[in-house]
CSV table of C-alpha atoms and ligand atoms in Angstrom, one decimal:
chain,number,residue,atom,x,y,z
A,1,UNK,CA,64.7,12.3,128.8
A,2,UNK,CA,61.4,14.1,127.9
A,3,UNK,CA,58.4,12.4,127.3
A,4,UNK,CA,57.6,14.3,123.7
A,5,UNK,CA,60.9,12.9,122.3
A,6,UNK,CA,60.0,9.4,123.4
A,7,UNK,CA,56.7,10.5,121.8
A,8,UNK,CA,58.0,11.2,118.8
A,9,UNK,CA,60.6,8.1,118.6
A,10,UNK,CA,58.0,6.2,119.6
A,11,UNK,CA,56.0,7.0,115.9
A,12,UNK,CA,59.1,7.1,113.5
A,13,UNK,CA,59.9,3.8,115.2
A,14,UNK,CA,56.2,2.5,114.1
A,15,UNK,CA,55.8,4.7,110.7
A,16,UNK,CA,60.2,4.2,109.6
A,17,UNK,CA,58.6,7.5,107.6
A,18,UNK,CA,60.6,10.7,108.7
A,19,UNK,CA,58.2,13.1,106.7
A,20,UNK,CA,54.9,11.3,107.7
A,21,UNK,CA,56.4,11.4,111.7
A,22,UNK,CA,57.4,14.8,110.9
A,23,UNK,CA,53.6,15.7,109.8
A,24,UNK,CA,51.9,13.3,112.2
A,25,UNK,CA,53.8,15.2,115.2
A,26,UNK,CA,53.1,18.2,114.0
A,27,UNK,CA,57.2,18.7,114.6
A,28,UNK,CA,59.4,20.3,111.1
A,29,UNK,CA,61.7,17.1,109.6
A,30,UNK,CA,64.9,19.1,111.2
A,31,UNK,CA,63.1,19.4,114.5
A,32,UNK,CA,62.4,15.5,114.3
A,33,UNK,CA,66.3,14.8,113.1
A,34,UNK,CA,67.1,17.1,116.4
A,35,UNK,CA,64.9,15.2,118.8
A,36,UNK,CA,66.2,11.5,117.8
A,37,UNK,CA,69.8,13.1,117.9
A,38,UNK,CA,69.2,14.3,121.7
A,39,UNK,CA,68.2,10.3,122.2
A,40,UNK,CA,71.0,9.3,120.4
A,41,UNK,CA,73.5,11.4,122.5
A,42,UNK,CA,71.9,10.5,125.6
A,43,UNK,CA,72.1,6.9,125.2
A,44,UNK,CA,75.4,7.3,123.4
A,45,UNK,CA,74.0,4.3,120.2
A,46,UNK,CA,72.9,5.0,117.2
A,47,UNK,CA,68.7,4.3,117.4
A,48,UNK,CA,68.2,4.1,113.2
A,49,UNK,CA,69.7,3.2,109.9
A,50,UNK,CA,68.9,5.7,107.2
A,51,UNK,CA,69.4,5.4,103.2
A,52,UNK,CA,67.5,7.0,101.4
A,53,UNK,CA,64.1,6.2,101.6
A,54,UNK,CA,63.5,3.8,104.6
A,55,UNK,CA,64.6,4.1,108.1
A,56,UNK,CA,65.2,0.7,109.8
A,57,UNK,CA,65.9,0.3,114.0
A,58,UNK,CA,69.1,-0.5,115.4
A,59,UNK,CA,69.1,-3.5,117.8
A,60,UNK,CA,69.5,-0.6,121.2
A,61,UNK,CA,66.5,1.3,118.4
A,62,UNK,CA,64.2,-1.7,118.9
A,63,UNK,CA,65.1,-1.5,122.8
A,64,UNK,CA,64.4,1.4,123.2
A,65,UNK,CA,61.2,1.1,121.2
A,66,UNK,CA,60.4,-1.8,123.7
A,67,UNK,CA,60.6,0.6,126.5
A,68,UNK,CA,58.7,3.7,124.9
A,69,UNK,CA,55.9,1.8,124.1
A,70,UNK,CA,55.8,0.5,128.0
A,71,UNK,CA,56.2,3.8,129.3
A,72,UNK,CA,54.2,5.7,127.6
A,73,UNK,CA,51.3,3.1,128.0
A,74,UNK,CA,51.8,3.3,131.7
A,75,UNK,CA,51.9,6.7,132.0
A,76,UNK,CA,48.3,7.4,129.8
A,77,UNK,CA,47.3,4.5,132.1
A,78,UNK,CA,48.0,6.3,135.2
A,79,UNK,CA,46.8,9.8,133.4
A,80,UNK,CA,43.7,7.8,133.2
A,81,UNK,CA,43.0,5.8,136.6
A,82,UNK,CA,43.6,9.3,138.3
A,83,UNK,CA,41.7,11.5,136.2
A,84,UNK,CA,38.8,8.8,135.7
A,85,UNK,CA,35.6,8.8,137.8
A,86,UNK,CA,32.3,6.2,137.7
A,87,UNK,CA,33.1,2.5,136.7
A,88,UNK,CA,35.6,1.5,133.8
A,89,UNK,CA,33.8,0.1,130.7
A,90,UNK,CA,33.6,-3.9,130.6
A,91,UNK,CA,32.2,-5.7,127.6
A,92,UNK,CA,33.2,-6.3,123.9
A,93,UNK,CA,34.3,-4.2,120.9
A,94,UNK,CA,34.4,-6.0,117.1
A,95,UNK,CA,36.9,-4.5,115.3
A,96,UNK,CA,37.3,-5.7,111.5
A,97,UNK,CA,40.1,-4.3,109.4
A,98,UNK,CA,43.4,-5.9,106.9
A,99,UNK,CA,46.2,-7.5,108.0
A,100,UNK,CA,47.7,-4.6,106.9
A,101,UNK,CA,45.9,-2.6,108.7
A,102,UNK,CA,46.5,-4.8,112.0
A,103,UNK,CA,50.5,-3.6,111.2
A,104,UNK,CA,50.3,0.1,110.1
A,105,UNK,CA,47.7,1.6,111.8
A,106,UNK,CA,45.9,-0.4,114.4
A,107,UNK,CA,48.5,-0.8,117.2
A,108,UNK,CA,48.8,3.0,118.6
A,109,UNK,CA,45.1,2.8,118.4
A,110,UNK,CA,44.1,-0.1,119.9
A,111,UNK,CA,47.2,0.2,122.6
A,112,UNK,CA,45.7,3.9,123.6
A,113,UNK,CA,42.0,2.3,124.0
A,114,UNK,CA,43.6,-0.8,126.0
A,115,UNK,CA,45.3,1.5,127.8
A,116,UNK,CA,42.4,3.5,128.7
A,117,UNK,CA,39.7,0.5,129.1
A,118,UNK,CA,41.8,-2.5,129.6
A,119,UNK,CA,38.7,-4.5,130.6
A,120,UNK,CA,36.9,-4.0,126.9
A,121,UNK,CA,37.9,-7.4,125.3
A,122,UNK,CA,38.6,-6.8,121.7
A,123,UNK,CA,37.7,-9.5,119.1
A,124,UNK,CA,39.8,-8.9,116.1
A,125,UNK,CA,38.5,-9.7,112.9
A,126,UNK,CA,40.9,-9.6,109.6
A,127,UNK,CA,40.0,-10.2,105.9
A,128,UNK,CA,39.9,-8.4,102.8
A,129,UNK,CA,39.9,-4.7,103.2
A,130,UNK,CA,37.2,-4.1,100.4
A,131,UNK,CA,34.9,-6.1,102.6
A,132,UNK,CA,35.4,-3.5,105.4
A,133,UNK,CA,32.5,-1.1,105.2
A,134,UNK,CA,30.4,-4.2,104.2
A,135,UNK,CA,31.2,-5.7,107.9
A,136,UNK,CA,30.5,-2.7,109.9
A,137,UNK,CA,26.9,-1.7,107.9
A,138,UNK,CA,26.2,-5.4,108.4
A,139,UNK,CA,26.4,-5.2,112.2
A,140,UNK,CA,29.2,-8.0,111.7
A,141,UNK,CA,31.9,-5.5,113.4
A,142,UNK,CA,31.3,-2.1,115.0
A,143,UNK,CA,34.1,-0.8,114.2
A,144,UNK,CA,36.3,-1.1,110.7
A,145,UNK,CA,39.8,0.4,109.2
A,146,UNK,CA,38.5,0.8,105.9
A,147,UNK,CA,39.7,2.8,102.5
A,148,UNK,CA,37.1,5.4,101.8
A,149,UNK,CA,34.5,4.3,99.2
A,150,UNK,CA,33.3,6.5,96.6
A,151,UNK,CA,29.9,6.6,98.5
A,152,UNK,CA,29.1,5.7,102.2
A,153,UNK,CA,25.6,3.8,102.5
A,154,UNK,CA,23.8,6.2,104.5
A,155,UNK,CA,24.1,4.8,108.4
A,156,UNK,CA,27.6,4.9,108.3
A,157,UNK,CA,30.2,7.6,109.8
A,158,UNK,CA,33.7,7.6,108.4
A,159,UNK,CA,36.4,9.2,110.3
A,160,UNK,CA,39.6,9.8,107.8
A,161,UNK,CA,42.8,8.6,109.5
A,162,UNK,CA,45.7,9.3,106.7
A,163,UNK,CA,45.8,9.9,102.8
A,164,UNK,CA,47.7,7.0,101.6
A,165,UNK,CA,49.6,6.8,98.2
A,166,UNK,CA,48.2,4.0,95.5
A,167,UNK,CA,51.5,2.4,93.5
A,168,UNK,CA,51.3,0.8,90.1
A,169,UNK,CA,54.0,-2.6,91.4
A,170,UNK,CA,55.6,-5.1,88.8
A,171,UNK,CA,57.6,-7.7,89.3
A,172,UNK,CA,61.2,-6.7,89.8
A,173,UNK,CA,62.9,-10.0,88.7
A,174,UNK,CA,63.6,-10.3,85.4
A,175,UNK,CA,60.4,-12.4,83.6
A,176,UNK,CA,57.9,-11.8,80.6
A,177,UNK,CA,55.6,-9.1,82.3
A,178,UNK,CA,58.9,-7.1,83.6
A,179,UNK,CA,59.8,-7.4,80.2
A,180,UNK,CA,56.9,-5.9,78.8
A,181,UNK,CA,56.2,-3.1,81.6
A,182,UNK,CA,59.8,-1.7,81.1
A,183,UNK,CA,59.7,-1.6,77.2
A,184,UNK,CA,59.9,1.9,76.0
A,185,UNK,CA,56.2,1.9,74.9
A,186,UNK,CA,54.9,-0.7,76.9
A,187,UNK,CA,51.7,-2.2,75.3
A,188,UNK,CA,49.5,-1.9,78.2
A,189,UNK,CA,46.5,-3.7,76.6
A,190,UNK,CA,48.8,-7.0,76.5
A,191,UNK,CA,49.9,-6.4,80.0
A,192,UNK,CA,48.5,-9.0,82.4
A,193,UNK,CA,46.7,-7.1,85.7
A,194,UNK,CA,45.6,-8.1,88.8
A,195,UNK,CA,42.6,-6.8,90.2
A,196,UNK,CA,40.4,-6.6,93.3
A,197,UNK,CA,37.4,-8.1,92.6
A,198,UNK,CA,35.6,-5.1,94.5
A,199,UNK,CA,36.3,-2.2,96.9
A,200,UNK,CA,37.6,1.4,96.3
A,201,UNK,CA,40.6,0.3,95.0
A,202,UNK,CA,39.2,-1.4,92.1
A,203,UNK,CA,37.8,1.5,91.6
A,204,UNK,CA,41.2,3.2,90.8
A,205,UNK,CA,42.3,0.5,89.1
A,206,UNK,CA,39.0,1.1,86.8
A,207,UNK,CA,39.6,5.3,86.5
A,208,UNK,CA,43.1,4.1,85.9
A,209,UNK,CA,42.2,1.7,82.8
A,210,UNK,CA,39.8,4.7,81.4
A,211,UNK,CA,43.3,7.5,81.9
A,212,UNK,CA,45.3,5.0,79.5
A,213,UNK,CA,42.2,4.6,76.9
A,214,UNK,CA,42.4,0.7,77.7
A,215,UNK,CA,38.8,-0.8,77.1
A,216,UNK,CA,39.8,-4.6,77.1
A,217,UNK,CA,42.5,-4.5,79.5
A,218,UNK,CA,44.3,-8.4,80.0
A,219,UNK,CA,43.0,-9.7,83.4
A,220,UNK,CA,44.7,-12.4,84.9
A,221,UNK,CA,43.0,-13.0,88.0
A,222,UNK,CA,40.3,-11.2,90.4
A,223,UNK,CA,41.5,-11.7,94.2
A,224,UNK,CA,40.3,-10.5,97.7
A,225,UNK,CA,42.9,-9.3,99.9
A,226,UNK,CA,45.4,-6.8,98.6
A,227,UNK,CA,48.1,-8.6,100.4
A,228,UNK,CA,47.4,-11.4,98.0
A,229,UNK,CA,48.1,-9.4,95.0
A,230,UNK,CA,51.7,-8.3,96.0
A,231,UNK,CA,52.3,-12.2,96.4
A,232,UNK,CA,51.3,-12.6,92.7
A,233,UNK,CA,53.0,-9.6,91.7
A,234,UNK,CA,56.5,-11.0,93.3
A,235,UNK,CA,55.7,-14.1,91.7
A,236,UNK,CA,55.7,-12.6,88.5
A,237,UNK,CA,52.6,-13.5,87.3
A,238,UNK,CA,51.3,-9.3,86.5
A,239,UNK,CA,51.0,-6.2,87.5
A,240,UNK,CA,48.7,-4.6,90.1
A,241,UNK,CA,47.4,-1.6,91.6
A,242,UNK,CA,47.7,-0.9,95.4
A,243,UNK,CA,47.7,1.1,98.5
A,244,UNK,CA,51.5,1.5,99.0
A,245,UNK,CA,51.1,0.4,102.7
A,246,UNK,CA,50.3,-3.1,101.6
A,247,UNK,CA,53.4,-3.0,100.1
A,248,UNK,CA,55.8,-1.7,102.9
A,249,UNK,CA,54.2,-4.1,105.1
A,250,UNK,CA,54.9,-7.5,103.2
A,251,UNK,CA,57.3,-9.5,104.2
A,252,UNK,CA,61.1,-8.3,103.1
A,253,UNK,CA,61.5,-11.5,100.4
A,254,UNK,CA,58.4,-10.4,98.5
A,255,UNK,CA,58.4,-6.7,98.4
A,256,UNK,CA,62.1,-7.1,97.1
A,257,UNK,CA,60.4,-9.1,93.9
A,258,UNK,CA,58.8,-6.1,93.3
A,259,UNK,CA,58.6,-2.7,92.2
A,260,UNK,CA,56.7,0.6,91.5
A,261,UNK,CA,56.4,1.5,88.2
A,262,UNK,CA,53.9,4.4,89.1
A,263,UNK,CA,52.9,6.4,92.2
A,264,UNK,CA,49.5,8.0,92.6
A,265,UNK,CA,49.9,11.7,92.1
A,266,UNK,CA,48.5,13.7,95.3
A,267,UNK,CA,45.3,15.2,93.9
A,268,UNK,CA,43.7,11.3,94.0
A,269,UNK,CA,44.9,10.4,97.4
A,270,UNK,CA,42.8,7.1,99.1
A,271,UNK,CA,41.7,8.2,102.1
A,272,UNK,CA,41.8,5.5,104.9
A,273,UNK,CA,40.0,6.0,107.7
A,274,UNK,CA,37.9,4.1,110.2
A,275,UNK,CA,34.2,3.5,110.1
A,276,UNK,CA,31.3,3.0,112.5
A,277,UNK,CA,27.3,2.8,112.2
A,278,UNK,CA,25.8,6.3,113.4
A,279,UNK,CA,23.8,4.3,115.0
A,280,UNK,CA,26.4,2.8,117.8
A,281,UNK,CA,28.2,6.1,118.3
A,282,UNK,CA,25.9,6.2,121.4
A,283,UNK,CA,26.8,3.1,122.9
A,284,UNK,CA,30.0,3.6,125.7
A,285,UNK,CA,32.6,1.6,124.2
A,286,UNK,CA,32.1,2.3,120.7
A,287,UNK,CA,31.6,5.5,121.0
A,288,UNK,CA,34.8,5.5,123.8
A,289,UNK,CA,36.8,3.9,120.8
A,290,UNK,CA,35.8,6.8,118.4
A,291,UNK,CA,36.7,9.4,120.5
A,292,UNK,CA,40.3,8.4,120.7
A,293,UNK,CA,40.4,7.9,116.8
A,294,UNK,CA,39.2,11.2,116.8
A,295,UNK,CA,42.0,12.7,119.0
A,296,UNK,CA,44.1,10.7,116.3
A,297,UNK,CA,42.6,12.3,113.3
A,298,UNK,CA,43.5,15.4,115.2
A,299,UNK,CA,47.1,15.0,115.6
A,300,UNK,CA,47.9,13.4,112.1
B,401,X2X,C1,42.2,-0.3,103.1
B,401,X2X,C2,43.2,-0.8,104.0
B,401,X2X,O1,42.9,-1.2,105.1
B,401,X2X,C3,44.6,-0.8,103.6
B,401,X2X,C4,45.6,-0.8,104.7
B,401,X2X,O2,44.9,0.2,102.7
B,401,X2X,C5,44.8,-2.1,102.8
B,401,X2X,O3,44.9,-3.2,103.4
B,401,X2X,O4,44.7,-2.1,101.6
C-alpha cells in the first residue's frame, strides 16, 4: 500500500467527486480510476458504487476510509513531532463557517491543524454563511469559510479555497411551482423565489433577476442560512438559488425533493475561500492556521 493512493482515496472518499479528486490531486481521472483499482485489488472488495454522477462508499469503502484518515493523521503527526523544534502552540482559535462548510470543506483542514497543534482548542462557531466575513471583520471569529463577496472591507485577507457551482433547485415532487418551472415558457415573474436576505449569493440571485429582465420578481420569503432554503425548496414552497454544495450536503430525503433546473455556467464561478483580519496573520496560531490553508490552496 502506498501512502499517495491512501492519499488520494482518502479525498474521493470526502469529495464522492472523481473529477474534483482528480483536479484536487493534481492526478488525470484515469490515473485516479487506476489508483482506487490497485486498492481495490489489494483488498480484494469493491471500495465505491458509481452511477453516473455520484460515487457512494462501500461498507469495506467506509473502513477503509476509517483507517486512511487514522493513518495518515498519525503519520503528519509524527512528520511533525520529529521535524518540530521550540514549544507547540497552546491557546484558542475561533473559527466561524456553515454547516455546510463544517461537512465539505472544514474536516481535512481542521484534521491537518489538529494534527499539527493538537493543543490549540478550536471553538467552532456555525451560522449563516453570508454572515461570514461580517464575524471575522468584527473580531467575533479569527478565522471564517466564507463565499467571496463582491468587495472585501479593507482589513481582511481572503485566501480562495475552490470555485464552487451555483444551481437554480425546484422542487422535484409534483406541486404548483414544479408545475410552473417546467412549463415550456415558464412565467418567471409569477414564480415564487427564495432569497437570502444578504451575502454574495443574493447577489447572484440579483444579477440573475436583471439576465431574465424580471424587475418585480415574486418573493416568498427572505431566509438566513442556505441550508434553510433547500428545506423550503423540498417542501415545495419555491425556487432558489444556491451554492450546489449546500445541496449535496443535505440530508438524502430532502435533496431527493429537489432538483436543478439551472447550473451556473463557469465564467461566474463563487469563489469560497477562507478569510482572516490582516491584522492577526501575525499572531502564531492564526497565522499557523493560514499557512496550512495555504498549502491547501496550493494543492487544489
Ligand atoms: C459560503 C459557504 O460556506 C457555502 C459552503 O457555500 C454555503 O454554506 O453556502
Amino acid at each position: 500500500m502506498d501512502l499517495r493512493d491512501l492519499k488520494t482515496f482518502l479525498h474521493l472518499a470526502e469529495s464522492r467527486h472523481f473529477g474534483r479528486s482528480a483536479r484536487a490531486m493534481h492526478v488525470s481521472p484515469s490515473t485516479l480510476s487506476r489508483q482506487i483499482q490497485r486498492l481495490e485489488e489489494d483488498l480484494g472488495q469493491a471500495l465505491f458504487v458509481r452511477d453516473n454522477r455520484t460515487v457512494t462508499l462501500t461498507d469495506a469503502g467506509e473502513q477503509l476510509r476509517q483507517f486512511a484518515q487514522h493513518t495518515l493523521l498519525q503519520y503528519q503527526q509524527m512528520r511533525h513531532t520529529l521535524g518540530q523544534q521550540g514549544p507547540s502552540l497552546t491557546g484558542e482559535l475561533r473559527l466561524f463557517c456553515s454547516v455546510t462548510a463544517a461537512y465539505s470543506h472544514l474536516p481535512p483542514i481542521l484534521d491537518r491543524f489538529r494534527a499539527e497543534h493538537p493543543s490549540v482548542e478550536i471553538k467552532l462557531i456555525t451560522g449563516d454563511a453570508a454572515d461570514a466575513v461580517e464575524k471575522v471583520d468584527s473580531g467575533e471569529a479569527d478565522l471564517a469559510i466564507a463565499g467571496k463577496p463582491e468587495s472585501l472591507p479593507p482589513g481582511i485577507a481572503f485566501a480562495m479555497l475552490e470555485n464552487l457551482a451555483v444551481v437554480l433547485i425546484a422542487p422535484a415532487l409534483p406541486c404548483p411551482v414544479r408545475h410552473q418551472v417546467t412549463s415550456a415558457s415558464p412565467d418567471w415573474a409569477k414564480v415564487p423565489f427564495i432569497l437570502p436576505d444578504q451575502g454574495p449569493v443574493r447577489r447572484r440571485i440579483e444579477l440573475w433577476f436583471r439576465r431574465q429582465k424580471l424587475s418585480h420578481p415574486s418573493i416568498y420569503a427572505t431566509v438566513g442560512g442556505h441550508e434553510a432554503m433547500v428545506s423550503m425548496v423540498a417542501l415545495g414552497c419555491g425556487v432558489a438559488l444556491i451554492p450546489e454544495v449546500v445541496l449535496e450536503n443535505s440530508p438524502e430525503p430532502v435533496r431527493n425533493r429537489v432538483m436543478i433546473l439551472e447550473r451556473s455556467d463557469e465564467k461566474t464561478p463563487f469563489e469560497l475561500g477562507v478569510c482572516v483580519q490582516k491584522k492577526q496573520l501575525h499572531e502564531p496560531i492564526v497565522s499557523a492556521f493560514w499557512k496550512i490553508v495555504q498549502e491547501r490552496k496550493e494543492s487544489a
